[in-house]
Each structure stands twice: as C-alpha cells, then as structure tokens.
Amino acid sequence: MAASSPITVLVTGAGGRTGQIVYRKLKENPNQFVARGLVRTEESKQKIGAADDVFVGDIRDAGSIVPAIQGIDSLIILTSAVPLMKPGFDPTKGQRPEFYFDDGAYPEQVDWIGQKNQIDAAKAAGVKHIVLVGSMGGTNPNHPLNKLGNGNILVWKRKAEQYLADSGVPYTIIRAGGLLDKDGGLRELIVGKDDELLQTETKTIPRADVAEVCIQALNYEEAKFKAFDLASKPEGVAAPTKDFKALFSRITTRF
C-alpha cells in the first residue's frame, strides 16, 4: 500500500467530468494524497472550488504546465480533445449530427502534443508514476470515434499511449469503455486487452469507477507498466470489485 507520508498527485483535466471526480477523491484522502489539479481556464478553476492547489495552464504550451508538475510524485492524465456538435442539428428530420473541433483543439494538438508535453515535463521532474486514461477502440483505425470532426481521436490517443510506454517512467494506461454518469463502487469491474470487450455486452463503465481505478493504481506495484481495457458488469449482477490488487494482478499486458 501507499507509504505512510502522503504522495503529491497532479490531476490534469481536473475540470472535466471524470477529472473532477478524481480530484475530489484525492482531496477526501489527505492522509494518503496531497492533491493538485490542472485546468485550462480560470473559469474551470472556479468551477472546482478555486483552491490554491489548482493550477491554470495549457497542455499545448509545455512551459505553462511546468509549475503544476514541479514537486509531484504521480501524475494522472485526464485531458482530452472534445468534439463539438455543429449547430442546426434537428433529430426530428432524421439528420445525423455533425461534429467539429475548435481551431488548435484537435486531437492531434490535445491528445498527442498535449499529452506528450505532460509526459516530457513529468519525466524531467522525476515523477515516479503516470496514470493515463484513454479509450477502448484504439486497435481499429476505422472506429467511428475517429470520424468525428475528422479528428482521428483514437489514433492520436494511441500514439500518446505508446510514447508513455516508451518513456521509461512507470505507467498505468487505462483504456476505458463507454463512460456512464452513474454511482461508482456498485459493480464488478472487468479488465481486458486489445478491444476484446467491445465484442461483448459489457463495454461501459461509470466515470466514478474509472476515477477509483486511477487512484487505486497509485497504491499498487501490480498496476505499474501495464495497459488494459476497463469496463464493468451491470449493477446488481455480481459483487462489486473491492480487491484492486487482485484486479491489477490479473493484467499481463504492457501495451
């Protein structure tokens, strides 16, 4: 388990829906963790409580994130490009929504360059463990998510994952299934590899459970140098996962 003195953990993307949960969970365990957050705007900082431990920086600008990373032990990367829906979509007319990315906020800039900047800064600062949350579907270049706004989002996420795996820094790469806004701690969690879970009925997971796995990964050597897909069984069909050491021990894939 974690050492007796708390470890300092930075959550990037702390203003996002999953990032907010991770940041809050860390804050709720001050004996184990000293929490920091990184957000892109002052507005996001206000949204999550405006504490002094929340830094404002742009992951696309390597220099702007250095202050947040100095002196941390572990980094949890939850930044991601966000496709925006074009206005004028009318589902009643049988239309399909079209998506776009803001200039400068394409997956190449956010999920590749932005994550590379974080990994480089963390390595330079001597960070001991990086947890990166990605997405299932990266083995399929023709995955529908890649077509959103012509962003190739899973292609760029995968490139960043490979960069982390090659960095020499101990890592945990979590490729989450479809994210649900439901309570955590109520389901059995399932780990897989190479998108095999996408062929099953169990390919979604509550954000709160992804957040919990991010934090539990910091506590166990068994989570290091591993990459895995993560989903959950429906609530009520199996006992909720409590033994995270056993969960991580079942994973054998480094990438």
Short mmCIF file of C-alpha atoms in Angstrom, two decimals:
data_model
loop_
_atom_site.label_atom_id
_atom_site.label_comp_id
_atom_site.label_asym_id
_atom_site.label_seq_id
_atom_site.Cartn_x
_atom_site.Cartn_y
_atom_site.Cartn_z
CA MET A 1 0.00 0.00 0.00
CA ALA A 2 0.96 3.67 -0.13
CA ALA A 3 3.80 4.86 2.05
CA SER A 4 2.98 6.47 5.38
CA SER A 5 3.69 10.01 4.18
CA PRO A 6 1.17 11.31 1.63
CA ILE A 7 2.17 11.41 -2.02
CA THR A 8 1.61 14.50 -4.14
CA VAL A 9 -0.61 13.78 -7.16
CA LEU A 10 -1.47 16.11 -10.04
CA VAL A 11 -4.70 15.53 -11.97
CA THR A 12 -4.71 17.20 -15.38
CA GLY A 13 -8.08 17.83 -16.96
CA ALA A 14 -9.34 18.36 -13.40
CA GLY A 15 -12.23 20.45 -14.69
CA GLY A 16 -13.60 17.62 -16.83
CA ARG A 17 -16.35 15.27 -15.71
CA THR A 18 -14.02 12.39 -14.76
CA GLY A 19 -11.19 14.70 -13.67
CA GLN A 20 -13.41 16.44 -11.14
CA ILE A 21 -14.22 13.08 -9.52
CA VAL A 22 -10.54 12.07 -9.30
CA TYR A 23 -9.55 15.45 -7.83
CA ARG A 24 -12.33 15.27 -5.24
CA LYS A 25 -11.48 11.67 -4.26
CA LEU A 26 -7.84 12.62 -3.74
CA LYS A 27 -8.87 15.57 -1.56
CA GLU A 28 -11.04 13.26 0.54
CA ASN A 29 -7.95 11.19 1.47
CA PRO A 30 -5.45 13.73 2.86
CA ASN A 31 -3.60 11.06 4.83
CA GLN A 32 -2.69 9.33 1.56
CA PHE A 33 -2.58 12.11 -1.02
CA VAL A 34 -1.74 15.75 -1.49
CA ALA A 35 -3.97 16.69 -4.42
CA ARG A 36 -3.25 19.16 -7.20
CA GLY A 37 -5.34 19.97 -10.24
CA LEU A 38 -4.51 21.46 -13.63
CA VAL A 39 -7.23 23.22 -15.63
CA ARG A 40 -7.13 25.28 -18.79
CA THR A 41 -9.08 28.34 -17.71
CA GLU A 42 -9.72 30.46 -14.64
CA GLU A 43 -13.41 29.65 -15.15
CA SER A 44 -12.70 25.92 -14.74
CA LYS A 45 -10.68 26.65 -11.62
CA GLN A 46 -13.65 28.49 -10.09
CA LYS A 47 -15.94 25.62 -11.06
CA ILE A 48 -13.99 23.09 -8.98
CA GLY A 49 -13.58 25.28 -5.91
CA ALA A 50 -10.75 27.69 -6.83
CA ALA A 51 -8.34 26.18 -4.30
CA ASP A 52 -4.68 27.20 -4.28
CA ASP A 53 -3.75 23.67 -5.34
CA VAL A 54 -5.47 24.13 -8.73
CA PHE A 55 -3.11 25.45 -11.41
CA VAL A 56 -4.16 27.08 -14.68
CA GLY A 57 -2.12 26.07 -17.72
CA ASP A 58 -2.40 24.95 -21.33
CA ILE A 59 -1.05 21.48 -22.03
CA ARG A 60 -0.29 22.55 -25.61
CA ASP A 61 2.20 25.08 -24.19
CA ALA A 62 4.85 22.98 -22.46
CA GLY A 63 6.19 25.85 -20.35
CA SER A 64 2.82 26.71 -18.86
CA ILE A 65 2.39 23.34 -17.16
CA VAL A 66 5.83 23.11 -15.52
CA PRO A 67 4.81 24.86 -12.25
CA ALA A 68 1.97 22.37 -11.70
CA ILE A 69 4.28 19.38 -12.24
CA GLN A 70 7.22 20.52 -10.09
CA GLY A 71 7.45 18.50 -6.89
CA ILE A 72 4.76 15.91 -7.64
CA ASP A 73 5.19 12.17 -7.14
CA SER A 74 2.48 10.95 -9.53
CA LEU A 75 0.54 12.33 -12.49
CA ILE A 76 -2.97 11.33 -13.60
CA ILE A 77 -3.66 12.47 -17.19
CA LEU A 78 -7.33 13.06 -17.94
CA THR A 79 -7.06 15.66 -20.67
CA SER A 80 -8.88 15.02 -23.94
CA ALA A 81 -9.99 16.85 -27.05
CA VAL A 82 -13.75 17.43 -27.08
CA PRO A 83 -15.74 17.24 -30.33
CA LEU A 84 -18.42 19.93 -30.59
CA MET A 85 -21.75 19.44 -32.34
CA LYS A 86 -22.41 21.75 -35.28
CA PRO A 87 -25.47 23.94 -34.71
CA GLY A 88 -28.66 23.33 -36.65
CA PHE A 89 -28.95 19.61 -35.93
CA ASP A 90 -32.61 18.52 -35.99
CA PRO A 91 -33.12 14.86 -34.99
CA THR A 92 -36.81 15.10 -35.96
CA LYS A 93 -35.74 15.37 -39.61
CA GLY A 94 -33.74 12.17 -39.43
CA GLN A 95 -30.49 14.11 -39.57
CA ARG A 96 -27.24 12.86 -38.14
CA PRO A 97 -25.31 15.31 -36.02
CA GLU A 98 -22.07 16.66 -37.45
CA PHE A 99 -19.10 17.43 -35.26
CA TYR A 100 -16.08 19.72 -35.36
CA PHE A 101 -13.13 20.72 -33.19
CA ASP A 102 -12.15 24.29 -32.36
CA ASP A 103 -9.03 25.57 -34.09
CA GLY A 104 -5.99 24.46 -32.12
CA ALA A 105 -8.08 21.98 -30.12
CA TYR A 106 -7.94 18.99 -32.47
CA PRO A 107 -6.97 15.58 -31.06
CA GLU A 108 -3.52 15.93 -32.64
CA GLN A 109 -2.85 19.04 -30.56
CA VAL A 110 -4.57 17.95 -27.33
CA ASP A 111 -4.32 14.15 -27.20
CA TRP A 112 -0.92 13.85 -28.83
CA ILE A 113 1.13 17.04 -28.38
CA GLY A 114 -0.60 17.97 -25.12
CA GLN A 115 -0.08 14.55 -23.58
CA LYS A 116 3.49 14.34 -24.89
CA ASN A 117 4.22 17.69 -23.20
CA GLN A 118 2.86 16.34 -19.93
CA ILE A 119 4.88 13.13 -20.16
CA ASP A 120 8.08 15.03 -21.01
CA ALA A 121 7.59 17.53 -18.16
CA ALA A 122 6.80 14.74 -15.70
CA LYS A 123 9.87 12.75 -16.73
CA ALA A 124 12.09 15.83 -16.42
CA ALA A 125 10.65 16.49 -12.94
CA GLY A 126 11.38 12.93 -11.77
CA VAL A 127 7.75 11.87 -11.45
CA LYS A 128 7.57 8.24 -10.29
CA HIS A 129 4.28 7.10 -11.86
CA ILE A 130 1.97 8.31 -14.65
CA VAL A 131 -1.61 7.09 -14.95
CA LEU A 132 -3.11 7.84 -18.36
CA VAL A 133 -6.81 7.41 -19.14
CA GLY A 134 -7.51 6.60 -22.77
CA SER A 135 -10.35 4.88 -24.55
CA MET A 136 -11.17 1.47 -25.91
CA GLY A 137 -11.33 1.21 -29.69
CA GLY A 138 -7.75 2.18 -30.48
CA THR A 139 -6.95 -1.07 -32.30
CA ASN A 140 -9.42 -0.13 -35.06
CA PRO A 141 -8.34 2.80 -37.28
CA ASN A 142 -11.86 2.82 -38.77
CA HIS A 143 -13.56 3.22 -35.39
CA PRO A 144 -16.49 5.67 -35.63
CA LEU A 145 -14.92 7.94 -32.98
CA ASN A 146 -12.06 8.65 -35.41
CA LYS A 147 -14.52 10.07 -37.91
CA LEU A 148 -15.93 12.70 -35.52
CA GLY A 149 -14.81 16.04 -36.91
CA ASN A 150 -12.15 14.15 -38.93
CA GLY A 151 -10.13 14.22 -35.71
CA ASN A 152 -8.76 10.65 -35.60
CA ILE A 153 -9.02 10.96 -31.83
CA LEU A 154 -8.24 7.30 -31.02
CA VAL A 155 -5.25 7.31 -33.38
CA TRP A 156 -3.69 10.26 -31.54
CA LYS A 157 -4.57 8.87 -28.10
CA ARG A 158 -2.88 5.60 -29.03
CA LYS A 159 0.23 7.46 -30.19
CA ALA A 160 0.45 9.21 -26.81
CA GLU A 161 -0.03 5.89 -25.01
CA GLN A 162 2.85 4.39 -26.96
CA TYR A 163 5.00 7.41 -26.16
CA LEU A 164 4.29 6.95 -22.46
CA ALA A 165 5.02 3.22 -22.61
CA ASP A 166 8.37 4.02 -24.27
CA SER A 167 9.25 6.85 -21.86
CA GLY A 168 10.82 4.74 -19.13
CA VAL A 169 8.53 6.27 -16.48
CA PRO A 170 6.41 3.69 -14.62
CA TYR A 171 2.94 3.91 -16.15
CA THR A 172 -0.61 2.61 -15.97
CA ILE A 173 -2.68 3.02 -19.15
CA ILE A 174 -6.43 2.65 -18.59
CA ARG A 175 -8.49 2.32 -21.78
CA ALA A 176 -11.98 2.94 -20.50
CA GLY A 177 -15.17 1.76 -22.13
CA GLY A 178 -18.20 3.97 -22.71
CA LEU A 179 -18.46 6.34 -19.75
CA LEU A 180 -21.63 6.41 -17.66
CA ASP A 181 -22.67 9.16 -15.25
CA LYS A 182 -23.66 6.69 -12.54
CA ASP A 183 -22.55 5.97 -8.97
CA GLY A 184 -19.30 4.08 -8.51
CA GLY A 185 -18.43 1.19 -6.22
CA LEU A 186 -21.54 -0.82 -7.13
CA ARG A 187 -20.29 -3.05 -9.98
CA GLU A 188 -17.81 -5.77 -10.72
CA LEU A 189 -15.04 -4.30 -12.85
CA ILE A 190 -13.64 -6.20 -15.82
CA VAL A 191 -10.21 -5.83 -17.39
CA GLY A 192 -9.40 -6.88 -20.94
CA LYS A 193 -7.00 -6.27 -23.78
CA ASP A 194 -6.95 -5.40 -27.48
CA ASP A 195 -10.58 -4.22 -27.53
CA GLU A 196 -11.92 -7.73 -26.89
CA LEU A 197 -14.53 -6.29 -24.52
CA LEU A 198 -16.06 -4.32 -27.39
CA GLN A 199 -17.34 -7.63 -28.75
CA THR A 200 -19.26 -8.30 -25.51
CA GLU A 201 -22.29 -6.87 -23.72
CA THR A 202 -20.09 -5.34 -21.03
CA LYS A 203 -18.35 -2.37 -22.62
CA THR A 204 -19.39 0.55 -20.42
CA ILE A 205 -18.28 1.79 -17.00
CA PRO A 206 -19.27 4.59 -14.60
CA ARG A 207 -16.87 7.55 -14.57
CA ALA A 208 -16.67 7.19 -10.78
CA ASP A 209 -15.28 3.67 -11.17
CA VAL A 210 -12.67 4.86 -13.69
CA ALA A 211 -11.71 7.55 -11.18
CA GLU A 212 -11.37 4.98 -8.41
CA VAL A 213 -9.15 2.73 -10.56
CA CYS A 214 -6.91 5.74 -11.36
CA ILE A 215 -6.37 6.35 -7.65
CA GLN A 216 -6.04 2.68 -6.69
CA ALA A 217 -3.35 2.31 -9.38
CA LEU A 218 -1.17 4.68 -7.34
CA ASN A 219 -1.25 2.25 -4.41
CA TYR A 220 -0.08 -0.98 -6.03
CA GLU A 221 3.11 -2.07 -7.74
CA GLU A 222 0.92 -4.56 -9.64
CA ALA A 223 -0.56 -1.64 -11.62
CA LYS A 224 2.78 -0.41 -12.99
CA PHE A 225 3.99 -1.00 -16.56
CA LYS A 226 0.55 -2.20 -17.58
CA ALA A 227 -2.06 -1.18 -20.15
CA PHE A 228 -5.58 -2.57 -20.14
CA ASP A 229 -9.18 -2.10 -21.20
CA LEU A 230 -11.64 -1.41 -18.39
CA ALA A 231 -15.40 -1.99 -18.26
CA SER A 232 -17.99 -3.11 -15.73
CA LYS A 233 -20.78 -5.63 -15.36
CA PRO A 234 -24.28 -4.20 -14.83
CA GLU A 235 -25.12 -3.17 -11.29
CA GLY A 236 -26.56 -5.98 -9.20
CA VAL A 237 -25.38 -8.97 -11.24
CA ALA A 238 -22.09 -9.55 -9.41
CA ALA A 239 -20.28 -8.46 -6.27
CA PRO A 240 -18.68 -5.01 -6.60
CA THR A 241 -14.90 -5.02 -7.04
CA LYS A 242 -13.12 -4.27 -3.76
CA ASP A 243 -9.76 -6.04 -4.18
CA PHE A 244 -7.83 -3.80 -6.56
CA LYS A 245 -4.54 -5.60 -6.02
CA ALA A 246 -6.18 -8.76 -7.41
CA LEU A 247 -7.67 -6.76 -10.30
CA PHE A 248 -4.28 -5.35 -11.31
CA SER A 249 -2.60 -8.72 -10.81
CA ARG A 250 -4.84 -10.23 -13.49
CA ILE A 251 -3.41 -7.86 -16.12
CA THR A 252 -0.44 -9.16 -18.07
CA THR A 253 -0.31 -6.72 -21.00
CA ARG A 254 2.32 -3.99 -21.08
CA PHE A 255 0.65 -2.35 -24.06
#
